[in-house]
């Protein structure tokens, strides 16, 4: 990992940055001049095509259902000791926004307690019944996800719980394997997702959207890393959050969400380990149907 | 992204200012992509020229499904690959002494300006298979996502990932060898 990062940095900073390229008004004039001439010639050849045609604009609105195990990302408790302002490094939101935009995939481990309301928004009632039967919340969960092309939400996701439940989802279908009944539930559409995606743009909007945004500093006593801690509240959603940022990588490493504005009680999502990847292989998001499992489609 | 969509809409309406803005916005990045991918850097300007002329001809018809920068970068990469093939053929006919990458700008002054590390990287990049170099440059310079590259090239993400990893691994071993000398 370190080697890869070093080579990438070398390519960016020492190779691409120093790469000599032609420049000058003469070059711009030649290229733009020829391109503009080509554009005019094409316009003459297809005059009808360059008139505005607003009537043909079709706006597609994607209806997104929120699912439970999904709204997430992040966080936790481990051994973090807050030593207020004990580090000399000052965190800047722009650095984390930039760092987040380098990655398209994420692995998250933690504890989650999705609400029934959230489940009901995503799944068929019979599936919810099967999911909640003999299962207590909160539950240990880990998931792998990669962003959709627009980086607005996850495009593929795989979720696994400590008691063997496995779910995968993409744009078209959601699969959930429930081990107690040895059943695979298949539902049309995407019902497990991370939305919004943890992009730089999202972080910047989060700061604008939330209230009481505060940053403190401390150390992860287990790993000795300097961290910045963000706390904020979203009163309109009755949510509050806590995010830990590693000051070396500028990436979030832990995250908690409470379904109240005071950060009181057990968080609904207490995500304790977050690892970002540039990409994850397709196989990670495919569900292998266990032998003998019943498949029920909705 | 939104700004690009707006620019494309204006471009499709035939506004020359939109084409000018697109050119000015992406010129420098695209020149770097071309310079990094071409075996003969005197072709850099021509490649950018041909890509923009072709792009201009799509007026009224152009549809953007991903990022505009990614689309133009892929056009540059495809043209660079074709040019390299041409250069390769010429070399086999009679230019066997040509190095893997020739700079269009030469001379002691230029050489002195370039750090030793840059030259080593230049050499190491030139040793990579074209597909590996292309993947690394499209990802690191054009900031294209692996899935975007895979889609535009019609190959699997796993193939793109393996080209990227093997490319970086080869760069590392070449540079390690260079530094040990």
Coordinates of C-alpha atoms in Angstrom, one line a residue:
Chain A
X1 CA 0.0 0.0 0.0
X2 CA 2.7 2.4 1.0
X3 CA 4.8 1.5 -2.0
X4 CA 1.8 2.0 -4.3
X5 CA 1.1 5.4 -2.8
X6 CA 4.7 6.4 -3.2
X7 CA 4.8 5.4 -6.8
X8 CA 1.5 7.2 -7.5
X9 CA 2.9 10.3 -5.8
X10 CA 6.1 10.1 -7.8
X11 CA 4.1 9.8 -11.1
X12 CA 1.9 12.7 -10.1
X13 CA 4.4 15.1 -8.6
X14 CA 7.7 14.3 -10.4
X15 CA 6.6 13.0 -13.7
X16 CA 3.3 14.5 -14.8
X17 CA 3.9 17.8 -13.1
X18 CA 7.3 18.2 -14.9
X19 CA 6.1 16.9 -18.2
X20 CA 7.0 19.4 -20.8
X21 CA 4.1 20.3 -23.2
X22 CA 3.8 22.7 -26.0
X23 CA 2.1 26.0 -25.3
X24 CA 1.5 29.4 -26.9
X25 CA -1.0 31.6 -28.7
X26 CA 0.1 30.2 -32.0
X27 CA -0.8 26.7 -31.1
X28 CA -4.2 27.8 -29.6
X29 CA -4.9 29.8 -32.7
X30 CA -4.2 26.9 -35.0
X31 CA -6.2 24.3 -33.1
X32 CA -9.1 26.5 -32.2
X33 CA -9.2 28.1 -35.6
X34 CA -9.5 24.7 -37.3
X35 CA -11.9 23.4 -34.7
X36 CA -14.2 26.4 -35.1
X37 CA -14.1 26.0 -38.9
X38 CA -15.0 22.3 -38.6
X39 CA -17.8 23.3 -36.3
X40 CA -19.2 25.8 -38.7
X41 CA -18.9 23.3 -41.6
X42 CA -20.8 20.7 -39.6
X43 CA -23.5 23.3 -38.6
X44 CA -24.0 24.1 -42.3
X45 CA -24.3 20.4 -43.1
X46 CA -26.8 19.8 -40.3
X47 CA -28.6 23.1 -39.8
X48 CA -31.6 21.5 -38.0
X49 CA -29.5 20.0 -35.3
X50 CA -28.2 23.2 -33.8
X51 CA -31.6 24.7 -33.0
X52 CA -32.6 24.4 -29.4
X53 CA -35.1 21.6 -29.0
X54 CA -36.3 21.8 -25.5
X55 CA -39.5 19.8 -26.2
X56 CA -37.4 16.7 -26.5
X57 CA -35.7 17.1 -23.2
X58 CA -36.8 14.3 -21.0
X59 CA -36.1 14.6 -17.4
X60 CA -35.8 11.3 -15.7
X61 CA -36.3 11.2 -12.1
X62 CA -34.9 8.3 -10.2
X63 CA -36.9 7.2 -7.3
X64 CA -34.6 6.1 -4.6
X65 CA -35.7 4.0 -1.8
X66 CA -33.7 4.3 1.3
X67 CA -32.7 1.1 3.0
X68 CA -31.5 0.5 6.4
X69 CA -28.4 -1.2 6.5
X70 CA -27.3 1.5 4.3
X71 CA -27.6 5.0 5.1
X72 CA -24.3 4.9 6.6
X73 CA -20.7 4.9 6.7
X74 CA -18.5 4.8 9.5
X75 CA -17.3 5.2 13.0
X76 CA -16.5 4.3 16.5
X77 CA -15.4 4.0 19.9
X78 CA -12.4 1.9 20.3
X79 CA -9.7 3.6 22.3
X80 CA -9.8 7.2 21.4
X81 CA -8.7 9.7 23.9
X82 CA -9.5 13.3 23.2
X83 CA -6.6 15.5 24.0
X84 CA -8.1 18.8 23.0
X85 CA -5.8 20.8 20.6
X86 CA -2.9 18.6 21.4
X87 CA -1.7 18.3 17.9
X88 CA 0.0 20.9 15.8
X89 CA -1.7 19.8 12.5
X90 CA -4.8 21.7 11.7
X91 CA -7.5 19.9 9.8
X92 CA -9.0 21.6 6.7
X93 CA -12.2 20.3 5.2
X94 CA -10.9 20.9 1.7
X95 CA -8.1 18.4 2.3
X96 CA -10.5 15.7 3.3
X97 CA -12.9 16.6 0.4
X98 CA -9.9 16.2 -2.0
X99 CA -8.8 12.9 -0.4
X100 CA -12.3 11.4 -0.5
X101 CA -12.5 12.1 -4.2
X102 CA -9.5 9.9 -4.9
X103 CA -11.5 6.8 -3.9
X104 CA -14.4 5.0 -5.4
X105 CA -14.9 2.1 -3.0
X106 CA -15.0 1.6 0.7
X107 CA -15.1 -1.1 3.4
X108 CA -16.8 -0.4 6.6
X109 CA -17.1 -2.4 9.8
X110 CA -19.2 -1.5 12.8
X111 CA -22.4 -2.0 14.8
X112 CA -25.8 -0.9 13.4
X113 CA -29.3 -0.8 14.6
X114 CA -31.5 0.1 11.6
X115 CA -35.0 1.3 12.5
X116 CA -38.1 -0.6 11.4
X117 CA -39.2 2.5 9.6
X118 CA -36.0 2.5 7.5
X119 CA -36.5 -1.2 6.7
X120 CA -40.1 -0.6 5.7
X121 CA -39.0 2.0 3.1
X122 CA -36.9 -0.6 1.3
X123 CA -38.1 -4.1 1.7
X124 CA -41.2 -6.2 1.2
X125 CA -42.9 -6.9 4.5
X126 CA -42.3 -10.7 4.2
X127 CA -38.6 -10.0 3.8
X128 CA -38.5 -7.7 6.8
X129 CA -40.3 -10.4 8.9
X130 CA -37.6 -12.9 7.9
X131 CA -34.8 -10.4 8.6
X132 CA -36.0 -9.5 12.0
X133 CA -37.0 -13.0 13.2
X134 CA -34.5 -14.4 15.8
X135 CA -32.2 -11.4 15.2
X136 CA -31.4 -8.8 17.8
X137 CA -30.3 -5.2 17.2
X138 CA -27.8 -3.7 17.2
X139 CA -25.9 -6.1 15.1
X140 CA -22.3 -6.3 14.0
X141 CA -22.1 -5.5 10.3
X142 CA -19.5 -5.0 7.6
X143 CA -20.0 -3.9 4.1
X144 CA -18.2 -3.2 0.9
X145 CA -19.5 -0.6 -1.5
X146 CA -18.5 1.2 -4.6
X147 CA -19.8 4.5 -5.9
X148 CA -22.1 4.9 -8.8
X149 CA -20.8 6.8 -11.8
X150 CA -22.1 10.1 -10.6
X151 CA -20.7 9.4 -7.1
X152 CA -24.0 10.3 -5.6
X153 CA -24.7 7.0 -3.9
X154 CA -23.4 3.4 -3.9
X155 CA -23.7 1.6 -7.3
X156 CA -22.9 -1.8 -5.8
X157 CA -22.9 -2.9 -2.2
X158 CA -22.4 -6.1 -0.2
X159 CA -23.4 -6.3 3.4
X160 CA -22.7 -9.1 5.9
X161 CA -23.8 -9.5 9.5
X162 CA -22.1 -11.4 12.2
X163 CA -24.9 -14.1 12.2
X164 CA -24.4 -14.9 8.5
X165 CA -26.9 -12.7 6.7
X166 CA -25.6 -11.6 3.4
X167 CA -27.0 -9.0 1.1
X168 CA -25.9 -7.6 -2.3
X169 CA -27.5 -4.9 -4.5
X170 CA -27.0 -3.1 -7.7
X171 CA -29.1 -0.8 -9.9
X172 CA -31.4 -3.7 -10.8
X173 CA -31.8 -6.2 -8.1
X174 CA -31.3 -6.8 -4.4
X175 CA -30.4 -10.2 -3.0
X176 CA -30.6 -11.2 0.6
X177 CA -29.5 -14.5 2.0
X178 CA -31.1 -15.3 5.3
X179 CA -29.1 -18.2 6.8
X180 CA -31.6 -19.3 9.5
X181 CA -34.2 -20.2 6.9
X182 CA -31.6 -20.9 4.2
X183 CA -33.5 -18.6 1.8
X184 CA -32.4 -16.1 -0.8
X185 CA -34.8 -13.2 -1.2
X186 CA -34.7 -11.4 -4.5
X187 CA -36.3 -8.1 -4.9
X188 CA -36.4 -5.9 -8.0
X189 CA -34.5 -2.6 -7.7
X190 CA -31.8 -1.4 -5.3
X191 CA -32.9 -1.6 -1.7
X192 CA -29.5 -1.5 0.1
X193 CA -27.4 1.5 -0.5
X194 CA -25.1 4.2 0.8
X195 CA -26.7 7.5 0.1
X196 CA -25.3 10.0 -0.3
X197 CA -21.9 8.6 -1.2
X198 CA -19.0 9.8 0.9
X199 CA -17.6 12.2 -1.7
X200 CA -15.8 15.5 -1.1
X201 CA -18.9 17.3 -2.4
X202 CA -21.0 15.5 0.2
X203 CA -18.7 16.5 3.0
X204 CA -18.8 20.1 2.0
X205 CA -22.6 20.0 1.8
X206 CA -22.8 18.3 5.1
X207 CA -21.0 21.2 6.7
X208 CA -23.4 23.7 5.1
X209 CA -26.5 21.6 5.9
X210 CA -25.8 20.8 9.5
X211 CA -25.6 23.0 12.6
X212 CA -23.2 23.2 15.5
X213 CA -20.2 22.1 13.4
X214 CA -17.3 21.7 15.7
X215 CA -13.7 20.4 15.2
X216 CA -11.5 19.1 18.1
X217 CA -8.3 17.2 18.0
X218 CA -7.0 14.1 19.7
X219 CA -5.1 10.9 19.4
X220 CA -6.0 7.3 18.7
X221 CA -4.3 5.8 21.7
X222 CA -4.1 2.4 20.2
X223 CA -2.4 3.5 17.0
X224 CA -0.9 6.8 18.1
X225 CA -2.4 8.6 15.2
X226 CA -3.4 12.2 15.3
X227 CA -7.1 12.6 14.6
X228 CA -9.6 15.5 14.1
X229 CA -13.1 14.9 15.4
X230 CA -16.1 16.6 13.8
X231 CA -19.4 16.8 15.6
X232 CA -22.5 18.2 14.0
X233 CA -26.3 18.1 14.2
X234 CA -29.0 17.9 11.6
X235 CA -32.1 19.1 13.5
X236 CA -34.4 18.6 10.5
X237 CA -33.6 14.9 10.4
X238 CA -33.2 14.6 14.2
X239 CA -29.7 13.3 13.7
X240 CA -26.4 14.1 15.2
X241 CA -23.0 12.8 14.1
X242 CA -19.4 12.3 15.1
X243 CA -16.7 11.7 12.6
X244 CA -13.0 11.0 13.2
X245 CA -10.5 12.0 10.5
X246 CA -7.0 10.7 10.3
X247 CA -4.8 13.7 9.9
X248 CA -2.2 11.8 8.0
X249 CA -4.4 10.6 5.2
X250 CA -7.2 13.2 5.7
X251 CA -9.7 10.4 5.4
X252 CA -12.5 9.5 7.8
X253 CA -11.7 6.5 9.9
X254 CA -14.7 6.2 12.2
X255 CA -18.2 7.5 12.3
X256 CA -21.3 7.5 14.5
X257 CA -24.8 8.6 13.8
X258 CA -27.5 9.1 16.5
X259 CA -31.2 9.3 15.8
X260 CA -31.4 12.3 18.2
X261 CA -29.8 15.7 18.2
X262 CA -27.8 15.4 21.4
X263 CA -25.5 12.5 20.6
X264 CA -27.1 10.6 23.5
X265 CA -27.4 6.9 24.0
X266 CA -26.3 4.1 21.7
X267 CA -25.7 5.4 18.2
X268 CA -27.9 3.9 15.5
X269 CA -24.7 3.4 13.4
X270 CA -21.4 3.0 15.2
X271 CA -18.9 2.3 12.4
X272 CA -15.5 1.5 13.8
X273 CA -13.3 0.8 10.8
X274 CA -13.3 2.5 7.4
X275 CA -10.9 1.6 4.7
X276 CA -11.1 3.3 1.3
X277 CA -10.1 1.7 -2.0
X278 CA -9.7 3.0 -5.5
X279 CA -11.8 0.1 -6.7
X280 CA -13.1 -3.3 -5.6
X281 CA -13.4 -6.4 -7.8
X282 CA -16.8 -7.3 -9.3
X283 CA -16.8 -10.7 -7.5
X284 CA -17.1 -8.9 -4.2
X285 CA -20.6 -7.8 -5.1
X286 CA -21.9 -11.1 -6.4
X287 CA -24.0 -13.3 -4.1
X288 CA -23.2 -17.0 -4.5
X289 CA -26.5 -18.8 -3.7
X290 CA -25.7 -21.6 -1.2
X291 CA -26.4 -25.1 -2.2
X292 CA -30.0 -26.2 -1.3
X293 CA -31.1 -22.6 -0.5
X294 CA -34.6 -21.7 -1.4
X295 CA -34.9 -18.7 -3.8
X296 CA -37.9 -16.4 -3.3
X297 CA -38.5 -13.6 -5.8
X298 CA -40.6 -10.5 -5.1
Chain B
X1 CA -19.8 18.3 -14.1
X2 CA -22.9 20.5 -14.2
X3 CA -20.8 23.2 -15.8
X4 CA -19.7 20.7 -18.5
X5 CA -23.3 19.7 -19.2
X6 CA -24.2 23.3 -19.6
X7 CA -21.2 23.9 -21.9
X8 CA -22.2 20.8 -24.0
X9 CA -25.7 22.1 -24.3
X10 CA -24.4 25.4 -25.6
X11 CA -21.9 23.7 -27.8
X12 CA -24.7 21.6 -29.3
X13 CA -26.5 24.8 -30.0
X14 CA -23.5 25.8 -32.1
X15 CA -22.1 28.5 -29.8
X16 CA -18.4 28.9 -30.7
X17 CA -17.7 30.4 -27.3
X18 CA -18.6 27.1 -25.7
X19 CA -16.1 25.2 -27.8
X20 CA -13.5 27.8 -27.0
X21 CA -14.2 27.4 -23.2
X22 CA -14.0 23.6 -23.4
X23 CA -10.7 23.9 -25.2
X24 CA -9.3 26.3 -22.7
X25 CA -10.6 24.3 -19.7
X26 CA -9.0 21.0 -20.8
X27 CA -6.1 21.9 -23.1
X28 CA -3.3 21.6 -20.5
X29 CA -4.6 18.4 -19.0
X30 CA -5.0 16.8 -22.4
X31 CA -1.6 18.0 -23.6
X32 CA -0.1 16.2 -20.6
X33 CA -2.0 13.0 -21.4
X34 CA -0.8 13.1 -25.0
X35 CA 2.8 13.9 -23.9
X36 CA 2.7 11.0 -21.5
X37 CA 1.3 8.5 -24.0
X38 CA 3.1 9.4 -27.3
X39 CA 6.3 7.8 -28.2
X40 CA 7.2 10.9 -30.2
X41 CA 6.4 14.1 -28.4
X42 CA 6.5 16.2 -31.5
X43 CA 3.1 14.7 -32.2
X44 CA 1.5 16.2 -29.0
X45 CA 0.1 19.3 -30.6
X46 CA -1.2 17.4 -33.7
X47 CA -3.0 14.9 -31.5
X48 CA -4.8 17.6 -29.5
X49 CA -5.6 19.4 -32.8
X50 CA -7.1 16.3 -34.4
X51 CA -9.1 15.5 -31.3
X52 CA -10.6 19.0 -31.1
X53 CA -11.4 19.1 -34.8
X54 CA -13.2 15.8 -34.6
X55 CA -15.0 16.9 -31.4
X56 CA -16.1 20.1 -33.1
X57 CA -17.6 18.1 -35.9
X58 CA -20.0 16.4 -33.5
X59 CA -21.8 19.8 -32.9
X60 CA -25.6 19.3 -32.5
X61 CA -25.1 15.6 -32.0
X62 CA -22.8 15.3 -29.1
X63 CA -24.1 13.3 -26.1
X64 CA -22.1 13.2 -22.8
X65 CA -22.7 10.1 -20.7
X66 CA -19.7 10.4 -18.4
X67 CA -17.2 13.2 -17.8
X68 CA -16.2 15.4 -20.6
X69 CA -12.6 15.4 -19.5
X70 CA -12.7 11.6 -19.5
X71 CA -14.2 11.5 -22.9
X72 CA -11.6 13.8 -24.4
X73 CA -8.8 12.0 -22.6
X74 CA -9.9 8.7 -24.1
X75 CA -10.0 10.3 -27.6
X76 CA -6.4 11.5 -27.0
X77 CA -5.3 8.1 -25.8
X78 CA -6.9 6.3 -28.8
X79 CA -5.2 8.7 -31.2
X80 CA -1.9 8.4 -29.4
X81 CA -2.0 4.6 -29.6
X82 CA -2.6 4.9 -33.4
X83 CA 0.2 7.4 -33.8
X84 CA 2.5 5.1 -31.8
X85 CA 1.7 2.3 -34.1
X86 CA 2.6 4.4 -37.0
X87 CA 5.9 5.5 -35.4
X88 CA 6.6 1.8 -34.6
X89 CA 6.2 0.9 -38.3
X90 CA 8.4 3.8 -39.4
X91 CA 11.1 2.7 -37.0
X92 CA 11.1 -0.9 -38.3
X93 CA 11.6 0.6 -41.7
X94 CA 14.6 2.7 -40.9
X95 CA 14.6 4.6 -37.6
X96 CA 15.9 1.8 -35.4
X97 CA 18.1 4.3 -33.5
X98 CA 15.1 6.2 -32.1
X99 CA 14.6 5.9 -28.4
X100 CA 11.3 4.7 -26.9
X101 CA 10.2 8.3 -26.3
X102 CA 11.6 11.3 -28.1
X103 CA 11.2 14.8 -26.8
X104 CA 10.1 17.4 -29.4
X105 CA 12.0 19.9 -27.4
X106 CA 15.7 19.1 -27.1
X107 CA 19.0 20.7 -26.3
X108 CA 21.3 21.2 -23.3
X109 CA 19.2 23.9 -21.8
X110 CA 16.1 21.8 -21.6
X111 CA 18.0 18.8 -20.4
X112 CA 19.5 20.8 -17.6
X113 CA 16.1 21.9 -16.5
X114 CA 14.8 18.4 -16.0
X115 CA 15.7 16.7 -12.8
X116 CA 17.4 13.4 -12.8
X117 CA 14.3 11.9 -11.2
X118 CA 12.0 13.2 -13.9
X119 CA 14.3 11.6 -16.5
X120 CA 14.3 8.3 -14.7
X121 CA 10.5 8.4 -14.5
X122 CA 10.4 9.3 -18.1
X123 CA 12.5 6.3 -19.0
X124 CA 10.6 4.0 -16.6
X125 CA 7.2 5.1 -18.1
X126 CA 8.5 4.4 -21.6
X127 CA 9.3 0.8 -20.6
X128 CA 5.7 0.1 -19.7
X129 CA 3.3 -1.7 -22.1
X130 CA 1.1 0.9 -23.8
X131 CA -2.0 -0.4 -22.1
X132 CA -0.4 -0.1 -18.6
X133 CA 0.9 3.4 -19.3
X134 CA -2.5 4.4 -20.7
X135 CA -4.4 3.1 -17.6
X136 CA -2.0 4.9 -15.2
X137 CA -2.2 8.2 -17.0
X138 CA -6.0 8.1 -17.5
X139 CA -6.4 7.4 -13.8
X140 CA -3.8 9.7 -12.3
X141 CA -3.8 12.6 -14.8
X142 CA -7.3 12.5 -16.2
X143 CA -8.7 11.4 -12.8
X144 CA -10.8 8.8 -14.6
X145 CA -12.3 6.1 -12.5
X146 CA -11.4 2.5 -13.2
X147 CA -14.9 1.7 -14.2
X148 CA -15.0 4.6 -16.6
X149 CA -11.8 3.4 -18.2
X150 CA -13.2 -0.1 -18.5
X151 CA -16.5 1.1 -20.0
X152 CA -14.8 3.3 -22.6
X153 CA -12.4 0.6 -23.5
X154 CA -15.0 -2.2 -23.6
X155 CA -13.0 -4.3 -21.1
X156 CA -13.6 -5.5 -17.6
X157 CA -12.8 -3.5 -14.5
X158 CA -10.6 -6.4 -13.4
X159 CA -8.5 -6.1 -16.5
X160 CA -8.1 -2.3 -16.0
X161 CA -7.2 -2.9 -12.3
X162 CA -4.6 -5.5 -13.2
X163 CA -3.0 -3.2 -15.9
X164 CA -2.8 -0.5 -13.3
X165 CA -1.3 -2.6 -10.6
X166 CA 1.2 -4.4 -12.9
X167 CA 2.1 -1.0 -14.4
X168 CA 2.8 0.5 -11.0
X169 CA 4.7 -2.6 -9.9
X170 CA 6.8 -2.5 -13.0
X171 CA 7.5 1.2 -12.5
X172 CA 8.6 0.4 -9.0
X173 CA 11.0 -2.3 -10.0
X174 CA 12.5 -0.2 -12.8
X175 CA 13.0 2.7 -10.5
X176 CA 14.4 0.5 -7.8
X177 CA 16.9 -0.8 -10.3
X178 CA 17.8 2.7 -11.5
X179 CA 18.4 3.9 -8.0
X180 CA 20.6 1.0 -7.1
X181 CA 22.9 1.8 -10.1

